[in-house]
Amino acid sequence: MAIESDVLVIGGGLAGLTSALSAARSGADVRLVSYKQSTLRNASGLVDILGYTPNGEGPLTDPYDAIPDLPSEHPYKTVGLETVRESMELFDEVTPQYRGSHTDTNALLPTHGGTIKPTARYPAGASAGVASDSRDVLLVGLESMTDFNAEHAAAHLDAAGVPFDVRGETIRFPGELRADAKVTRYAKMLDTNSEVTVRGRKKPVREAIAELVNTEIENESRVGFPAVLGDDHTAEIRQELGEKIGADVFEVPMGPPSLPGLRLEDRLFEALDEAGGMFETGNPVEDFEAEDGHIEHVLVEKNGAMVPYSADEFVLATGGLVGKGINSDREGVFEPIFDCHIDHSEDRYDWFDTEAFGDHPFASFGVTTDDRLRPLDGSGDLEFENLRAAGSVLGGYDFAAEKSGSGVSIATGYEAGNHAATEAQ
Ligand SMILES: Cc1cc2nc3c(=O)[nH]c(=O)nc-3n(C[C@H](O)[C@H](O)[C@H](O)COP(=O)(O)OP(=O)(O)OC[C@H]3O[C@@H](n4cnc5c(N)ncnc54)[C@H](O)[C@@H]3O)c2cc1C
């Protein structure tokens, strides 16, 4: 017996979750199946709509303004400007812990490398760090977290010409954490405000950190920490540190593994649950059965057995080259589940540019679709009448160069979910 739903979404990243959420909120009976953790674990947790044009112009002030001029194959052109706006309204509604919805203008946020990044939405915890604020900043690094060098990041920001003075200092995180402790260990200690021993005296970790920062701070009224300030009680931790230090405290978005990205993923799973969607993670979709261009069911591998999941409509949101939704071997580039067509040159040397920062075709590899996000084959015909694609499995854009990754996943996820729900009912 197949497990049944109106809409089956494959993939639990930003695109799959938005897709399942929009389908569930349209009244469809939705199930999401996903395999491993999504790209959100690696991403900063910032939500970019569009930071640069495909020609590299930018940073863009207003991403919506630039969308009408994007090339026709860009996913934003497929779904249209209004859908991008609607999808962001859904995002804003389900993520009250994000900021940026009050304006169409991109915010400029400092990154852990000391660059300034244009972004459309950012966690509340990062908001005191915006580069348009002229108050001076102290960046605080943690000795054991080598991927955030506060002094180095401050020097880079200074060289970038930010409109405030910025300094970096490094402190030793109080307590007995191993040198290679995971970011979640720091977060847990701060969440529980565990006791640590400092010079023979026990005290709560938040107090111990504030004391260390107070020996370093000068006239700065903003203090930025790497994004490890708790998982469950981030706002409370920032507030307490801020009160004890006498400054606004913010988190600097970090590289993998990214707590802000994981917090966002958790929140979206919660929102899907609240909307009545069902989900399961940990098992891959391996295969499918179709008749006359109509997918009957997909096969999910569970403990060595292949379990059929049937639905009226399917959404493919399995990610791009990073998420393994697109793969390649010596024969070519392929989409592993349905073998949807991926346009690419037969000559592998055409897949990349010889310049490291050149225009690499592989960065835009992905599925091509019709205007309702249904994948097309090499002749421009539908692969399947009841399959849609969303997120970084789509081709036609280079998210890393444009800074459009999350925005495309949200907009196309939203649109694919809506279309799938409408067709299924
Ligand atoms: C290092 C890094 C930093 C980034 N930073 C930013 C940033 O600052 N701002 C921004 O806007 N964007 C950023 N992005 C881009 C953004 O994170 C992605 O574009 C977006 O999250 C992609 O979402 P997705 O749902 O399309 O794919 P993914 O997040 O890759 O999700 C795909 C999901 O599908 C699952 N899956 C794959 N195959 C199967 C299968 N056979 N069966 C079941 N499930 C399957 C995977 O396990 C995964 O859960 C960054 C990306 C990276 C890699």
XYZ file of C-alpha atoms in Angstrom, residues 3 10 33-35 280-288 298-309 337:
27
model
C 1.501 6.270 1.542
C 10.859 16.034 -1.947
C 10.129 13.764 2.665
C 13.738 14.722 3.028
C 17.011 12.943 3.389
C 9.703 12.875 7.684
C 13.448 13.151 7.352
C 16.311 10.691 7.042
C 15.190 8.589 4.079
C 16.031 9.321 0.433
C 13.673 9.189 -2.521
C 15.474 6.766 -4.837
C 13.172 6.116 -7.751
C 9.686 6.610 -9.200
C 8.060 7.746 -5.809
C 10.003 5.087 -3.943
C 11.539 5.995 -0.599
C 14.343 3.808 0.695
C 13.662 2.747 4.287
C 15.849 0.135 6.002
C 16.679 -1.511 2.689
C 13.050 -1.627 1.474
C 11.493 0.602 -1.199
C 8.283 2.195 0.104
C 5.902 3.803 -2.437
C 4.598 7.331 -1.751
C 15.633 11.002 -9.108
